[in-house]
Amino acid sequence: MEIRTDSTSLDIDRHEGNLIKELRSSSTKPVTEPSGWLSEDLKRNIFLTTVDNVLNWGRKSSLWTETAFTACCTFEFISLSSSRFDIARFGMEVLRSSPRHADLIITAGTLTWKMAPQIKRVYEQMAEPKWVIAMGACGITGGIFADSYSVVPGYNRILPIDVYIPGCPPRPEALLAGIELLRKKVEKRSFLQG
Amino acid sequence: MAIKTEPILLNLGPIHPSTHGVFRMRALVDGEVITDIEPVFGYLHRGIEKLAEQKSYRQFIPLTDRLDYVASMNNNLAYVTAVEKLAGIEVPERAEYIRVIMSEIQRIISHLLGIGSFFNDMGTFFTPFFYMFIQKEKLTDLLEMVSGQRLLFNYMRFGGVSHDLPDEFLPALNTFLKEMPAEIDKYERLLKENEIVLARSKKVGILSPDMAINSSASGPVLRASGIEWDIRKADPYSIYDRFDFDIPTGTVGDCYDRYRVRVEELRQSIRILEQAVAGIPKGKVLNPVPLRFRPPEGEVYSHIESNKGELGFHVISDGSDKPYRLHIRAPSLLNLTALRKMLTGWKIADAIIIFGSIDICVGEVDR
Amino acid sequence: MTVAITGEEVVGALDKELKGAVKSVESEGILVQAEKILDIALCVKNNKNLKLDYLVSITGTDYIDYLEVSYLFYSLDNNKRFTLKVRLENKSNPAMPSLTGIWIGAELQEREIYDLLGITFSGHPNMKRIFLWEGFHGHPLRKDFSNGN
Amino acid sequence: MPELITVGAAISPNLPWSDWQFGFWIHLLIFGIGIISLLLGSVIIFIWLERRLVGRFQRRLGPNRAGPLGLLQSVADVIKILTKEDIVPSRADKLIFWIAPIVAFTPVVLMLAVVPVADGALLADLNIGILFVIAISSITALGVFMAGWASYNKYSILSAMRTVAQLVSYEMPLILSMVGVVIIAGSLSLNDIVKTQTVPFIVLQPAGFFIFFIASLAEINRTPFDLLEADSELVAGYNIEYSGMKFATFYLTEYCEAIVLSTLAATIFLGGWQGPWLPPIVWLLLKIGIVFCFIVWIRSTLPRLRIDQVMGFAWKFLLPLAILNIFVTSIFVALWPETPAWLMGLTNLAILVAYILFWSKLFKPGGKAVAV
Amino acid sequence: MPFSRFGEGITRGMAITLSHLAKKPVTLRYPEERLNVSRRIRGTELGWSPDNCSGCLLCQDSCPHECIQIEVSGNRSEELPAPCTSACPANVDAARYVSLLEEGKASEAVAVVRERIPFPVVCAYVCAHPCESKCTRGDLDEPVAIRMLKRYAVDNDKGLWKSNAKNATPSGKKVAIIGAGPAGLTAAYYLARKGGHSITVFDDLSQPGGMVRVGIPDYRLPKHLLDRDIDEIKQLGVIFKMNTYIESPEQLIKDGFDAVLISIGAHSSSRLKVPGDDDPRVLGGVEFLRPVNLGQKVEIGDRVVVVGGGNTAMDAARTAVRLGAKDVSIVYRRSRAEMPAAHEEIEDAETEGVKMRLLANPSKIISENKSLKVECLKMRLGPPDDSGRRRPEPIEGSEFILEVDNVIAAIGQKPVIPEGFNFEQEWGNIKVGDDMQTSVSGVFSAGDCATGAATIIEGIAGARRAAQSIDKYLGGTGDISESLVSDYNGQITGKNTIFYSPRQPLPMVDIKTRTTTFHGAELGWDESTAKEEASRCLKCGQLEVTRYRLDGGKCIYCGLCLEACNFNALFMGRGYERTTYLLQETILEKEELTVNKKIQPSAYHHPEMENNLPAQTLLVEGKLKA
């Protein structure tokens, strides 16, 4: 529906309400994690060409995060990019707010059903090699709000998650450990996977 | 002859670098000027008040941390004093002092973040924010030493606090209190007289005194409009009547005054902390209460001066171990009542600054 | 100390025909009929020695056989507190006049009560859901709300 | 073929290949490749320098994990951005969407054609050097506007509007401040300007340098005028919809503009390649680095101005100052050509300070709320 | 105008940012320089120790959003002593008999109680129940009413214990016991049954029972029930010599007794020590209760004041009410929280019309012919003294006068030791070594006269120890334990969830009969309420935890479960870098929780760890102190 300026705010709300209802009814099972590469390593350890290594090194050391922060974990991410736990050392302090430039979503906060379509849209707009870190209990299973009527029980209902970081909120070093884990995953990504 | 312009419906949407979380403003924009703006809430509505009705009184304490996640100690204090007032539990002397210390430390942290993000919206590329953040990290160390967590503490219990202060807490707090005034003077030199800051925030987004009262604003937003109303003085809870401090108020009620009031409140909190650290007695810190204790049937409204304003808990108990109804008076939500009147007519750049100066926390707005 | 004004003082201050609207008097507040709330609120706000000009918070509660809305006021000048309660018997579509005319602060709180409890406030400038999305069935804070998660 | 040679001779007489048969082509080749590689190399270095410097200003370390001291950080950024998926919005105006980055990037590189790296060593020793620079620099505004308009996104259209307003209104003070320099140097060619700078013009023309530097800040959208992609307001300005290769070019344009304008400032006001012991090219790079660090220093301290305040500042404050500056320098050059340098500089400085104090009393930054 | 001092503010700001270039960055070089987190950090490493865990499910109940799922089942391989059992001075296995009562097996329950104490009926009615203060259920809502359950068991006992009770072979030794109180009779019971010695009990009162007979009024413990316990002891062939006053134990040794046990209790109440307390109308607590309990007629005025806050004061006040006193009030110098009497005794006294004048203390008694004027001072609670109770300080000038007819001083009892007992004494009690032997060999002592005025159960426990050492002294094995009920094979059914349910109400007789007659005030329970109350028991230490699932992804590490567990079974580690690729790895089953013993411990809610963990890295001193 084309949202024109003269359409009253009520039917914009109603239109968004339908989007939310569709998403809620369609996302009942968790999306499986893209963890195929874990087993692949054991089966036939794919040979990473030097081109792969250079590309992966480039992607690994300049992960730009999308400012899609929702709630309390935001402040642990901010203290991560502040002077004490400086994440700029890993080249990650560039916070791009447009999904086109970012290639990592950190789910900092509780996801409600009203917010779910926005997050899903941002994820789909992001340019391809993209990753998702589920940060905090709300990101993994909905945490303390899991059985509330308006909270998505875990981001994996709408996004494929690469790394889980338990904690509420996880300490900045736990986030750094999560990012280290993600960088290991990016290193093992072969060009064939696209 | 006015040029015919066509308004754009612009979404300062839930995902936006300077909406302090997931807050959305649908602005009808005519060029740069905002003709009409409609705030949209609910992107972080977790239904905390409904969850409260399924949890016992003690199990609800960790949920209060997540209301205004920058003022976790003050949320605990508000909820715990409400239930203590309802059930008539008295708190040992040392626990009262510890509560005041924690509440004031939390106020300093929240104001530092509030001022820092106000200047972030104005465009200083995170520099003053990170200077204030270094100070905040020192305070976070202290709070982590006491409660074991950095942001959401779950520290206070009915009848006192869950753990006593470790012995190296007070010396560390004293060194912090000695060096903090110099830091605040540094921020003042960096920002107070800065011409661009004056140009951007003087006489911008003015909230007149009677409009502030009528739209039930509270906290720094109300005091910036010149009304001297602070719960710690008007209705002293815990042991605030033993400390002497004064209430900074602004004159015009614009963004600059709100910023000035927050900086002055930093200094007042330091004054309170000094007096509290000097006067803290020895003794036990908790009168233990059973896990599923039953307050008597009845209703209580108890409020404290949280960082964003008057945070009130209206607890209705039917004598069982779960609250029958628990309403949270969120200062951030009520400070936004006058948002539409404050923003219409200004440009988008000003809208961001005015919204930043109100300093809301979305966790408390949407509950 | 914020001292509570007792119900009797306020009833005394109300003029005659409003006295009929007062259903019961409690220590800290009075229970009034839903229809008369506008003029009682106006009288309470403009009365010289009451001067309750600051609306603090509105709480809606579902007491199974009726819905109760309680308004809490402060008078900033003489540091007084007062509660005004209203009970709505019919739970199918409860309605009562909105106070946004007198206090703008009531706007968002009444929208919240409409959203979570289902009480419509007539005369409200923007009566729609504040937290939940438009097509959400039911009102969560009702005691009979089934958690459709 | 002979006219080729004569044309070649006109390039720069004292270069070894100026009299070869294909000297002209070799000259073009060497300098073309030289400029491109120098520019891209310095962009990589300066991106890294800026992130380290901003980090140091905020008492934290900048990038230091990608390569020794983080030097390969910008290389990693480039590799990552180039191999990103390149998304073109469905409703975008495909052609303009595709051309916009090119139109935005090429003028920036062209401007370096007239910048002398050593005595006489420049791609094209045009005697109308400054005119060429000014003409080319206004094309980037067009490129940015095309990007903003083509990506069919409300935010980018808004930021495109702001671009046109800001860049155009800051062209005027930029040009007029250079006019002062041209009056003293007597020639438009950058090489001659550098040669006449026995005393760097910043000393002779402090007001000119002040206006030039502030106007160039606005040209390259750096704080306090970075309204174009004010990340706290318009999310990411005109390059919201761009990703992958196209976004890399815009990211490159932003930094190339900064470097080019600091080279201009260096050549025109700080005496280009002149310097006592070090070879001329090193002096030039050093001066560029100093000006760039000054820009980064400003970026990490000052907040942003509102769009109408930016406009008011350009038209009501910089423009009259520039005109006054031209008027005073022309009096000096016309009536007392042999006045000592320090006297001329001192009067210029006095005018600048007096002007600032007098004018800031009357200056009103921007309008109040518009009655709606 | 904002631009009036153009440039001055901006330049000062630029100078500050420049000054920061010189300062050393505060960045932590992760992972080399790891932060030393606070000792109390609630890290994301969780540990659970199966041997400490008692299966009481408090952690599962206190978790705000059910991250812990526990499944418990049947008998535990080796029993963990339940807190209520270890809290009882005589170690009565309360946990076992409550779970027996859940299935309504009253006589087996009494057998379990009889294994440890010979006075099940006395303890069922008047024990000070220290076990209930340690009951884990008390942490949840209200403790299990263990004493009332014991009373239900005793009321419906079929005497099963007698069938498998075995008497020892007579040893031919003779033991004399001075004082037929609970302590003396317990020692007599065990020495007779397990030691096989012939016992002679001397007492100067007319009937056996000691303080239980003369100190405790009928409405609390009807006398015929006391005789039921004492008859069991008489059947063992114990010779009772009443109304005989023993001058010196040495004389008994000479008369041929091989050992003597002194258990004469503490029968004289201490005096008020205020001017005018020698008036005949001022009575000691025990002196007032003894004639009433022995059935003699006691005259008492209408207005009575009882000084003191212990159980004796409550008994004196409620007895005064039953004797017809109109206005009875209790004066106690501390506040209600510090009163040593059991809180249900205080509530019963109040419901029977006794007025409480707390924070007051008599300072002078003026005796006039028709009434007594007691002058009292108001008190204020000062800082706590070494015993933890807050010392009361009188407030000058706050005197008030009470017009009364009688004053009863129930402020403590002291033993009356005759001159003939010439051995060491300590603060007025008989000094005994840890084998309960006095300074004279062969003469032992137990009960109130050795420990000072204490509860009945402590007297019985002391007597058990004395019986063991006497049996050893006389050459026996000293083992007096017995198992009267077949090894319990019933399957204890564990519940996987606990629900909030308050204590069953204690049925009381109507108020009129309580204030006029001496009939029993408390009524017993019927079978269904007893079962209901017994089902509230969490069976700590009797259950085997078969599954302990903790969802690490859902847990918010708030620490409430650690605070709820008082068996030290749950702990959080200081490690916080727990990140995984797969969701299942965040869920911790029983194995993962116990196997990684290498978790660095955190001191959260483990105060004993506070000092032996590294101090926290503090940025406060401006540098990252290692």
PDB file of N, CA and C in Angstrom, chain E residues 553-572:
ATOM      1  N   GLY E 553      20.428 -19.913  28.153  1.00  0.00           N
ATOM      2  CA  GLY E 553      20.054 -18.842  27.220  1.00  0.00           C
ATOM      3  C   GLY E 553      18.922 -18.007  27.770  1.00  0.00           C
ATOM      4  N   LYS E 554      18.052 -18.636  28.577  1.00  0.00           N
ATOM      5  CA  LYS E 554      16.888 -17.895  29.087  1.00  0.00           C
ATOM      6  C   LYS E 554      17.248 -17.216  30.409  1.00  0.00           C
ATOM      7  N   CYS E 555      18.269 -17.753  31.103  1.00  0.00           N
ATOM      8  CA  CYS E 555      18.590 -17.238  32.448  1.00  0.00           C
ATOM      9  C   CYS E 555      19.121 -15.812  32.331  1.00  0.00           C
ATOM     10  N   ILE E 556      18.703 -14.942  33.276  1.00  0.00           N
ATOM     11  CA  ILE E 556      19.203 -13.556  33.225  1.00  0.00           C
ATOM     12  C   ILE E 556      20.259 -13.338  34.308  1.00  0.00           C
ATOM     13  N   TYR E 557      20.699 -14.440  34.972  1.00  0.00           N
ATOM     14  CA  TYR E 557      21.793 -14.347  35.958  1.00  0.00           C
ATOM     15  C   TYR E 557      21.479 -13.293  37.009  1.00  0.00           C
ATOM     16  N   CYS E 558      20.221 -13.350  37.549  1.00  0.00           N
ATOM     17  CA  CYS E 558      19.854 -12.312  38.540  1.00  0.00           C
ATOM     18  C   CYS E 558      20.273 -12.760  39.923  1.00  0.00           C
ATOM     19  N   GLY E 559      20.580 -14.068  40.132  1.00  0.00           N
ATOM     20  CA  GLY E 559      21.119 -14.475  41.424  1.00  0.00           C
ATOM     21  C   GLY E 559      20.046 -14.811  42.455  1.00  0.00           C
ATOM     22  N   LEU E 560      18.747 -14.719  42.089  1.00  0.00           N
ATOM     23  CA  LEU E 560      17.706 -14.985  43.105  1.00  0.00           C
ATOM     24  C   LEU E 560      17.737 -16.455  43.533  1.00  0.00           C
ATOM     25  N   CYS E 561      18.090 -17.357  42.573  1.00  0.00           N
ATOM     26  CA  CYS E 561      18.085 -18.782  42.984  1.00  0.00           C
ATOM     27  C   CYS E 561      19.209 -19.031  43.963  1.00  0.00           C
ATOM     28  N   LEU E 562      20.355 -18.358  43.765  1.00  0.00           N
ATOM     29  CA  LEU E 562      21.461 -18.567  44.721  1.00  0.00           C
ATOM     30  C   LEU E 562      21.039 -18.109  46.101  1.00  0.00           C
ATOM     31  N   GLU E 563      20.312 -16.967  46.152  1.00  0.00           N
ATOM     32  CA  GLU E 563      19.941 -16.442  47.472  1.00  0.00           C
ATOM     33  C   GLU E 563      18.905 -17.349  48.130  1.00  0.00           C
ATOM     34  N   ALA E 564      18.095 -18.045  47.288  1.00  0.00           N
ATOM     35  CA  ALA E 564      17.032 -18.876  47.887  1.00  0.00           C
ATOM     36  C   ALA E 564      17.616 -20.182  48.426  1.00  0.00           C
ATOM     37  N   CYS E 565      18.759 -20.617  47.844  1.00  0.00           N
ATOM     38  CA  CYS E 565      19.266 -21.950  48.249  1.00  0.00           C
ATOM     39  C   CYS E 565      20.096 -21.818  49.513  1.00  0.00           C
ATOM     40  N   ASN E 566      19.667 -22.448  50.624  1.00  0.00           N
ATOM     41  CA  ASN E 566      20.535 -22.360  51.821  1.00  0.00           C
ATOM     42  C   ASN E 566      21.232 -23.693  52.054  1.00  0.00           C
ATOM     43  N   PHE E 567      21.422 -24.496  50.969  1.00  0.00           N
ATOM     44  CA  PHE E 567      22.227 -25.718  51.093  1.00  0.00           C
ATOM     45  C   PHE E 567      23.531 -25.564  50.331  1.00  0.00           C
ATOM     46  N   ASN E 568      23.833 -24.335  49.889  1.00  0.00           N
ATOM     47  CA  ASN E 568      25.104 -24.058  49.218  1.00  0.00           C
ATOM     48  C   ASN E 568      25.305 -24.955  48.007  1.00  0.00           C
ATOM     49  N   ALA E 569      24.206 -25.228  47.248  1.00  0.00           N
ATOM     50  CA  ALA E 569      24.328 -26.215  46.162  1.00  0.00           C
ATOM     51  C   ALA E 569      24.516 -25.513  44.822  1.00  0.00           C
ATOM     52  N   LEU E 570      24.172 -24.212  44.758  1.00  0.00           N
ATOM     53  CA  LEU E 570      24.245 -23.512  43.460  1.00  0.00           C
ATOM     54  C   LEU E 570      25.340 -22.462  43.556  1.00  0.00           C
ATOM     55  N   PHE E 571      26.151 -22.324  42.513  1.00  0.00           N
ATOM     56  CA  PHE E 571      27.121 -21.212  42.545  1.00  0.00           C
ATOM     57  C   PHE E 571      27.334 -20.707  41.124  1.00  0.00           C
ATOM     58  N   MET E 572      27.709 -19.451  41.029  1.00  0.00           N
ATOM     59  CA  MET E 572      27.997 -18.825  39.719  1.00  0.00           C
ATOM     60  C   MET E 572      29.507 -18.635  39.637  1.00  0.00           C
TER      61      MET E 572
END
